[in-house]
mmCIF file with all atom_site columns, C-alpha atoms in Angstrom:
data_model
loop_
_atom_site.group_PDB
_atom_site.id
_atom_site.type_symbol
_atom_site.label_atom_id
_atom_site.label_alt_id
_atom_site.label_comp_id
_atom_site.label_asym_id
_atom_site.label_entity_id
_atom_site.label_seq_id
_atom_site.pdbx_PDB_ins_code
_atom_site.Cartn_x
_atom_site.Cartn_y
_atom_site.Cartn_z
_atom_site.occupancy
_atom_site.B_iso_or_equiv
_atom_site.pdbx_formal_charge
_atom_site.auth_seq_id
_atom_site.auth_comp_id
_atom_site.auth_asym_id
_atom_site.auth_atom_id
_atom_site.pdbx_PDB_model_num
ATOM 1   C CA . UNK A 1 1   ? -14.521 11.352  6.867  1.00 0.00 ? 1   UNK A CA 1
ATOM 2   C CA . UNK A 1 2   ? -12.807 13.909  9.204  1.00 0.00 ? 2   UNK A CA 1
ATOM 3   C CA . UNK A 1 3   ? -10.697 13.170  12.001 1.00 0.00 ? 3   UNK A CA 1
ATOM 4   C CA . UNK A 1 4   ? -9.609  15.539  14.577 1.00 0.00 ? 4   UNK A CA 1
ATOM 5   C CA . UNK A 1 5   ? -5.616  14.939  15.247 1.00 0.00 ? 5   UNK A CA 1
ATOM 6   C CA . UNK A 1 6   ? -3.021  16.000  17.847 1.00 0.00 ? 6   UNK A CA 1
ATOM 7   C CA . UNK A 1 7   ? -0.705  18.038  15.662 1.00 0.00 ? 7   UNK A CA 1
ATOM 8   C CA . UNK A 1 8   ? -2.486  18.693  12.573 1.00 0.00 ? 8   UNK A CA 1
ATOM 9   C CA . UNK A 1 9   ? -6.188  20.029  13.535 1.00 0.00 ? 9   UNK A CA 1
ATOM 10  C CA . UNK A 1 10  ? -9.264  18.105  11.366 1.00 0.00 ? 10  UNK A CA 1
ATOM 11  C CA . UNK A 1 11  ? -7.609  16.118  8.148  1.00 0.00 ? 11  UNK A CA 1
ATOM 12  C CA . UNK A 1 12  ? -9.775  14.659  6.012  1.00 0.00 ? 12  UNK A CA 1
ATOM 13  C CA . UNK A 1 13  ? -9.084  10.892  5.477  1.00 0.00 ? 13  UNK A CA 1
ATOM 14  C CA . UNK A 1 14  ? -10.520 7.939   3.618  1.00 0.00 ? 14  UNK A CA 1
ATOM 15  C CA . UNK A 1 15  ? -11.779 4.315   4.629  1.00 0.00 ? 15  UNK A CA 1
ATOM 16  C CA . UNK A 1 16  ? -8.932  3.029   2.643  1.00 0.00 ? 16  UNK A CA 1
ATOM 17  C CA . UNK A 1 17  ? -5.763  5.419   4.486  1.00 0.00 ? 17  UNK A CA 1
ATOM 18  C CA . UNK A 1 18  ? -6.842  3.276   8.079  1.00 0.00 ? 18  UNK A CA 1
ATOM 19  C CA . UNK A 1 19  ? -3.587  1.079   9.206  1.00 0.00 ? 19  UNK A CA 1
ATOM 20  C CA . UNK A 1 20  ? -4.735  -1.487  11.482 1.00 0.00 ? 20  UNK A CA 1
ATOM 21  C CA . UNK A 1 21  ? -2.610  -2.074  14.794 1.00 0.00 ? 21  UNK A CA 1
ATOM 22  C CA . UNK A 1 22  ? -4.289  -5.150  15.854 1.00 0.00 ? 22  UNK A CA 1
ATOM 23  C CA . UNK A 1 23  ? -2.068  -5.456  19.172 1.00 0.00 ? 23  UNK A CA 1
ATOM 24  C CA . UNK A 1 24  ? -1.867  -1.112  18.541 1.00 0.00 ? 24  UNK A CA 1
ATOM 25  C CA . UNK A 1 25  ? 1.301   0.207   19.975 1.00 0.00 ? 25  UNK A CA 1
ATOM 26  C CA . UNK A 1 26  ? 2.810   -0.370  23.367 1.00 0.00 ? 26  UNK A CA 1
ATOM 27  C CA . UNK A 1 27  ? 1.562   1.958   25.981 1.00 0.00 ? 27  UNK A CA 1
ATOM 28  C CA . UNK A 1 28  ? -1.557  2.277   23.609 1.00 0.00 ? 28  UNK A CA 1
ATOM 29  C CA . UNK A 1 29  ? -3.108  -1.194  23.061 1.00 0.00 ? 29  UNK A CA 1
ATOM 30  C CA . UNK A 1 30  ? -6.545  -0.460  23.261 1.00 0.00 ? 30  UNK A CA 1
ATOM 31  C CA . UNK A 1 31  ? -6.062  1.950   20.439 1.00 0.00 ? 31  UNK A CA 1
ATOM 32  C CA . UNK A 1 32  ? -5.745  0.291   16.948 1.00 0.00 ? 32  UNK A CA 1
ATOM 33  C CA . UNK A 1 33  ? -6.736  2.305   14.190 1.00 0.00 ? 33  UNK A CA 1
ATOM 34  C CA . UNK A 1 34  ? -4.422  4.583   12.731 1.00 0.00 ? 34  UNK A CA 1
ATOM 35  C CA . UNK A 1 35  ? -3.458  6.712   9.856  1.00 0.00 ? 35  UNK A CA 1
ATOM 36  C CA . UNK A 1 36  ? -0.484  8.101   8.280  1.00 0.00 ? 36  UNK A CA 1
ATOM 37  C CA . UNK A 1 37  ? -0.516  11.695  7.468  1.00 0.00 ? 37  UNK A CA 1
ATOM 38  C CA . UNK A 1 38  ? 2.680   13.836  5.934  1.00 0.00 ? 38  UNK A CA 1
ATOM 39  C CA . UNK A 1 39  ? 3.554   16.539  7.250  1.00 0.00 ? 39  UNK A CA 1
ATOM 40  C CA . UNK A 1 40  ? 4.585   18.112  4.295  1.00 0.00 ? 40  UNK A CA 1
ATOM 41  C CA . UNK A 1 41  ? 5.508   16.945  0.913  1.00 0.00 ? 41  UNK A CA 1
ATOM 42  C CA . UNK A 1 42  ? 9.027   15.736  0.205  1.00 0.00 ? 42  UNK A CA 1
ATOM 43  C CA . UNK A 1 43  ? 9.582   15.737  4.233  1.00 0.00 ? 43  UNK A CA 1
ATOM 44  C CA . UNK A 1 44  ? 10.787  12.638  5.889  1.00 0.00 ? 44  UNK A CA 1
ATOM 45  C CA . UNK A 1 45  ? 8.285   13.092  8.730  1.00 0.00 ? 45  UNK A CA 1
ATOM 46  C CA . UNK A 1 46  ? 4.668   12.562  9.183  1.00 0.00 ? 46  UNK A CA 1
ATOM 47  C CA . UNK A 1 47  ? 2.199   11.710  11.900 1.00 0.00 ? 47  UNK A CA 1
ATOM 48  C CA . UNK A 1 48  ? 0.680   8.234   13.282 1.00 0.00 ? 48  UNK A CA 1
ATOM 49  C CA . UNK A 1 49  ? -2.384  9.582   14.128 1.00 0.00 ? 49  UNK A CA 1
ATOM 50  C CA . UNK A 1 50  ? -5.270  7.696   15.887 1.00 0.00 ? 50  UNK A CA 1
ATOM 51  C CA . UNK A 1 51  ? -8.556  8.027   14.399 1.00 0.00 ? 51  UNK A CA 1
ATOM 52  C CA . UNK A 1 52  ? -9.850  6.554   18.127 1.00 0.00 ? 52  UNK A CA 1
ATOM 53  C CA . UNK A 1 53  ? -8.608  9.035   20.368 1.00 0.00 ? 53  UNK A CA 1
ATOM 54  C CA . UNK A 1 54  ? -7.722  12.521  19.144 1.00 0.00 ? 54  UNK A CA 1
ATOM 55  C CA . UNK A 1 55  ? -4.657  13.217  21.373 1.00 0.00 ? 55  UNK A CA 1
ATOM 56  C CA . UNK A 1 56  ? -3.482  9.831   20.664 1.00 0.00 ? 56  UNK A CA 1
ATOM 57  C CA . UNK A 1 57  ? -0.597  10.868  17.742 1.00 0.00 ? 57  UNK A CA 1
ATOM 58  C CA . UNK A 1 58  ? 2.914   10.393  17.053 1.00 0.00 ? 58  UNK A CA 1
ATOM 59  C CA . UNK A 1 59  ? 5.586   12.047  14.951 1.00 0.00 ? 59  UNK A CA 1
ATOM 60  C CA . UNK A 1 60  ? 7.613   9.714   12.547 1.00 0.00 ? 60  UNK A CA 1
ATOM 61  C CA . UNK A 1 61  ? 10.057  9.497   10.270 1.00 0.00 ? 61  UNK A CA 1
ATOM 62  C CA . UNK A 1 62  ? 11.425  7.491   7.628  1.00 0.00 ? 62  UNK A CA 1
ATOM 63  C CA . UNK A 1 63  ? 14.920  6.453   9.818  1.00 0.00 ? 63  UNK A CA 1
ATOM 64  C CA . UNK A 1 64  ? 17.027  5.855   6.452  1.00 0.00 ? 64  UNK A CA 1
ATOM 65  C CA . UNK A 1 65  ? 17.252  9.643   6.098  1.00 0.00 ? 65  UNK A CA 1
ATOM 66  C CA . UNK A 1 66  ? 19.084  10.367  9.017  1.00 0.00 ? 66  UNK A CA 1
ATOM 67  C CA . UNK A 1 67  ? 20.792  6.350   9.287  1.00 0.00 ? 67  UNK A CA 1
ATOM 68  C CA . UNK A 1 68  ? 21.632  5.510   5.867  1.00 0.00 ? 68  UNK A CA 1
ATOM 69  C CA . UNK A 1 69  ? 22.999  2.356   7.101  1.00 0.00 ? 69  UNK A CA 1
ATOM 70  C CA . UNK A 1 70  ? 19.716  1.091   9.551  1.00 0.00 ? 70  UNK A CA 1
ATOM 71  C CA . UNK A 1 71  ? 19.104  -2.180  8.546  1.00 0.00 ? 71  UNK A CA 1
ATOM 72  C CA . UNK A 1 72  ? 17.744  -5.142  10.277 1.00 0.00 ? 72  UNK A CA 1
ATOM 73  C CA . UNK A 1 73  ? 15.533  -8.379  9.695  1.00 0.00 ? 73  UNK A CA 1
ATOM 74  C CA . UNK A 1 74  ? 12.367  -9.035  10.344 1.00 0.00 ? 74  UNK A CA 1
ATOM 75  C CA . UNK A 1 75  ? 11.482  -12.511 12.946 1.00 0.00 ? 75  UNK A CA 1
ATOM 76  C CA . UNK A 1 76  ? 9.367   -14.839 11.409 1.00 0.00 ? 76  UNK A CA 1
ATOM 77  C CA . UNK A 1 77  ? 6.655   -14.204 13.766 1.00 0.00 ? 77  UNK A CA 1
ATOM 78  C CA . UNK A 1 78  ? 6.271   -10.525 12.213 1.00 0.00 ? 78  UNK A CA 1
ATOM 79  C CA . UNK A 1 79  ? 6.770   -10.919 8.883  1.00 0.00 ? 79  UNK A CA 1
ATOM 80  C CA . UNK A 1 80  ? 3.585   -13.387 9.461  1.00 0.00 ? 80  UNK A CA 1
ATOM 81  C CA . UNK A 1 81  ? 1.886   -10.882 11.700 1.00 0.00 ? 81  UNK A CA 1
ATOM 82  C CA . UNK A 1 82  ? 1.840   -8.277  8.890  1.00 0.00 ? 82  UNK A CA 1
ATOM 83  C CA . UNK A 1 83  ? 1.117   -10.633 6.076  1.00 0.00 ? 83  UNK A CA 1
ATOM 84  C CA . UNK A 1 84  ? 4.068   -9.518  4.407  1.00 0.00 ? 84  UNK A CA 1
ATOM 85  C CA . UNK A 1 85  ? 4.762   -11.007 0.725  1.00 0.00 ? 85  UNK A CA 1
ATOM 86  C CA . UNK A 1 86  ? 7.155   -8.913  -0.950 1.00 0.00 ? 86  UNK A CA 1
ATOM 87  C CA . UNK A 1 87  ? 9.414   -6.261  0.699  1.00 0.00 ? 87  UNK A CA 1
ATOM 88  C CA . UNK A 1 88  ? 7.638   -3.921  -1.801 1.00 0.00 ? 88  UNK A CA 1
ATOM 89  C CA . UNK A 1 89  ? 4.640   -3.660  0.792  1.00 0.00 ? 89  UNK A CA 1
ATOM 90  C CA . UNK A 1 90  ? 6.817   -2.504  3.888  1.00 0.00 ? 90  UNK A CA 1
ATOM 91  C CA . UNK A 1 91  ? 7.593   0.800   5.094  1.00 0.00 ? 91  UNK A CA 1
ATOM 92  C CA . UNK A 1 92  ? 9.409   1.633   7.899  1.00 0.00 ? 92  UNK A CA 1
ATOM 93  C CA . UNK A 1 93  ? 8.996   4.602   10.536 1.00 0.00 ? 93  UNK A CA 1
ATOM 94  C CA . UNK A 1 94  ? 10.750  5.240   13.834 1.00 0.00 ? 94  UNK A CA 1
ATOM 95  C CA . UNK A 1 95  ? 8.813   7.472   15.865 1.00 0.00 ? 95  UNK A CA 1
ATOM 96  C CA . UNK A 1 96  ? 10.511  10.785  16.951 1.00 0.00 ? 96  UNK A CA 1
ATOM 97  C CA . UNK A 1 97  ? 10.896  12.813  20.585 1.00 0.00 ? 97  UNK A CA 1
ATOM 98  C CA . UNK A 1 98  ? 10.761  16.276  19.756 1.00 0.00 ? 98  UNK A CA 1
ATOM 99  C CA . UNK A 1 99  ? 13.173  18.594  22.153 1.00 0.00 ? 99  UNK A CA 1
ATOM 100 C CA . UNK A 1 100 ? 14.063  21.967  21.605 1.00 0.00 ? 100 UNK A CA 1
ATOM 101 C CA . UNK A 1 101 ? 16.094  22.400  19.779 1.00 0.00 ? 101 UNK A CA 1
ATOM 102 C CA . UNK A 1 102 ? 15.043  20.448  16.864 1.00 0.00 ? 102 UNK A CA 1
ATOM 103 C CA . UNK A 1 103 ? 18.316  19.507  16.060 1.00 0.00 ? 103 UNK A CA 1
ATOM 104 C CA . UNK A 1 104 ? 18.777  17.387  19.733 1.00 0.00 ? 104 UNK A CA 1
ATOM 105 C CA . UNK A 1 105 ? 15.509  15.402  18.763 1.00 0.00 ? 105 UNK A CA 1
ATOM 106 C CA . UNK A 1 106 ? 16.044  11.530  18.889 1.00 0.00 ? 106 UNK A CA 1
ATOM 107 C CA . UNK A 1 107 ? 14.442  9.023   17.000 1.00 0.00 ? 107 UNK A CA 1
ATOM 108 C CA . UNK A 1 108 ? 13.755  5.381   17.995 1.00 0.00 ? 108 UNK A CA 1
ATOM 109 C CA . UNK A 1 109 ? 15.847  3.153   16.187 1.00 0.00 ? 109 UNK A CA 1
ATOM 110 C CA . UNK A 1 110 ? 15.248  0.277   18.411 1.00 0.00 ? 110 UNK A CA 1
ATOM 111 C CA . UNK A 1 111 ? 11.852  0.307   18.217 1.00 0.00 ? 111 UNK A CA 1
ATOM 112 C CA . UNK A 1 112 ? 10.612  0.515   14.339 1.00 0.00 ? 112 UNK A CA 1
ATOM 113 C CA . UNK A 1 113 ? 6.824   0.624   13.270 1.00 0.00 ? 113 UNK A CA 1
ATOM 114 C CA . UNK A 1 114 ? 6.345   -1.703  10.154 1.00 0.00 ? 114 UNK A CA 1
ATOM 115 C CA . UNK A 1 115 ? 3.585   -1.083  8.191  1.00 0.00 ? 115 UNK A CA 1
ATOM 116 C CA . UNK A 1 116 ? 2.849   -3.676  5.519  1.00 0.00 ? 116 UNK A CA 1
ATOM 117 C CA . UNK A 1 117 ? 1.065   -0.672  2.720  1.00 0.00 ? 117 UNK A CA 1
ATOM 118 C CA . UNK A 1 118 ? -0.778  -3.581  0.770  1.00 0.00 ? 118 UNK A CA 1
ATOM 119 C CA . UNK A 1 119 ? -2.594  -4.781  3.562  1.00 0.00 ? 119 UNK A CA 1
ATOM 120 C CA . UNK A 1 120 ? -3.153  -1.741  5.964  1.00 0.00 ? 120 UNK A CA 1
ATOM 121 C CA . UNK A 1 121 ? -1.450  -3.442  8.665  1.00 0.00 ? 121 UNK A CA 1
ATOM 122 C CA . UNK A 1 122 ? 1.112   -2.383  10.749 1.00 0.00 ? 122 UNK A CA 1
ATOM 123 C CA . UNK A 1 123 ? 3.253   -3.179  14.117 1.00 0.00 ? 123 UNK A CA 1
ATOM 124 C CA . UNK A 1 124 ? 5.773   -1.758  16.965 1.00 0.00 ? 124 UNK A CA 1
ATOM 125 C CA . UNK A 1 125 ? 7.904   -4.167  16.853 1.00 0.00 ? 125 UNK A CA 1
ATOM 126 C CA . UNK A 1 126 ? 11.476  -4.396  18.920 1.00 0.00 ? 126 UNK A CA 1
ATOM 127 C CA . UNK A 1 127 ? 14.186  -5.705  17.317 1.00 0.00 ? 127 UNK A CA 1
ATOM 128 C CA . UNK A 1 128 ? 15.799  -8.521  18.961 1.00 0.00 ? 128 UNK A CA 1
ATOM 129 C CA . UNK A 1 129 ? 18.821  -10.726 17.719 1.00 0.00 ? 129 UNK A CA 1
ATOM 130 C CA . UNK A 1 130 ? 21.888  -8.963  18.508 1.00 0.00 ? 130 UNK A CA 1
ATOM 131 C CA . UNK A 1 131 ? 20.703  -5.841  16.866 1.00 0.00 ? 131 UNK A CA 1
ATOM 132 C CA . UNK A 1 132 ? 21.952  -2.863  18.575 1.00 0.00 ? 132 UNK A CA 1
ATOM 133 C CA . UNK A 1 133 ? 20.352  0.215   17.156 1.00 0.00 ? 133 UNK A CA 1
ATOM 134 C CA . UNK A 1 134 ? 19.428  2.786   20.117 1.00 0.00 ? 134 UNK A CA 1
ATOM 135 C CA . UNK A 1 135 ? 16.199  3.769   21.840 1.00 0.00 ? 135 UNK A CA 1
ATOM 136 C CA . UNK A 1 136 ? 17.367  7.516   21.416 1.00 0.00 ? 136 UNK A CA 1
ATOM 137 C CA . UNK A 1 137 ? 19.309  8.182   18.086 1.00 0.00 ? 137 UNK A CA 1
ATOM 138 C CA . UNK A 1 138 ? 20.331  12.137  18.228 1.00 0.00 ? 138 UNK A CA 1
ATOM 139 C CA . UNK A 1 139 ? 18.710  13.445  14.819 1.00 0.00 ? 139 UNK A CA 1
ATOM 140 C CA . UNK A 1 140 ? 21.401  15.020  12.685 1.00 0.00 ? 140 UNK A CA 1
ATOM 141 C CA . UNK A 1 141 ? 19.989  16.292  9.453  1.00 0.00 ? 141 UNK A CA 1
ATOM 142 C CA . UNK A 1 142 ? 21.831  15.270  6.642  1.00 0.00 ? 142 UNK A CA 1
ATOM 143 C CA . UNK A 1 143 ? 23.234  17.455  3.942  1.00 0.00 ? 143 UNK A CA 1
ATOM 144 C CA . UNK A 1 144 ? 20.174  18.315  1.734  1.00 0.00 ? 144 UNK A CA 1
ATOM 145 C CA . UNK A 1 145 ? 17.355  16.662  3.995  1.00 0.00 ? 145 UNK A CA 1
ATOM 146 C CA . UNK A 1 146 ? 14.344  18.603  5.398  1.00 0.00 ? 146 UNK A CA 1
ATOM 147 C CA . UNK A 1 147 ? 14.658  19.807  8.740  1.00 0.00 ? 147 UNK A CA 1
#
């Protein structure tokens, strides 16, 4: 089928590629089908895209490439909420503010998208228990990533 998106004009996309946000995003709850699209190949970012609403999209990226060092666990609650088995299944995106320049761009670190790959499921969640990543974590391309 093709979907019209927000930064990427019509994509094709299959049945199967639909992530299921069954509480969708905060700010967006009405709106809970997604899908992932890269933006290029071999670049950390990509785009949540709504198949529901067109100018419904956000820019992520994969946070370990520009925080080596992000880690944090998952509550419980969650883990069950995604139907998570094995940490094989998870991915994790932060989604991105652009600003211009590129370079002063920040990406979410407090608020991660998990998106269990297995089942096509995937949350906003906000990470609680003494965790102190920022809302707004400056993007500084590391040696050798894609910018």
């Amino acid at each position: 089928m093709q979907i019209h998106t927000k930064f990427l004009g019509t994509v094709d996309i299959t049945e199967e590629q639909i992530i299921i946000f069954e509480k969708g995003i905060p700010g967006f709850e009405e709106i809970t089908k997604y899908v992932l699209i890269p933006i290029q190949q071999d670049s950390p970012f990509a785009t949540l895209q709504s198949i529901e609403e067109q100018e419904v999209g956000f820019i992520v990226t994969i946070p370990f490439a520009f925080k080596q060092d992000y880690a944090f666990d998952l509550a419980e609650e969650d883990t069950e909420s995604l139907q998570i088995t094995t940490d094989k299944d998870i991915l994790t995106y932060s989604i991105v503010t652009l600003k211009d320049p590129f370079e002063t761009s920040t990406i979410n670190l407090l608020a991660p998208i998990i998106i269990n790959t297995a089942k096509k499921i995937g949350k906003q969640i906000v990470l609680q228990d003494g965790e102190s990543y920022p809302l707004r974590f400056q993007l500084k391309a590391m040696e050798g990533s894609v910018k």
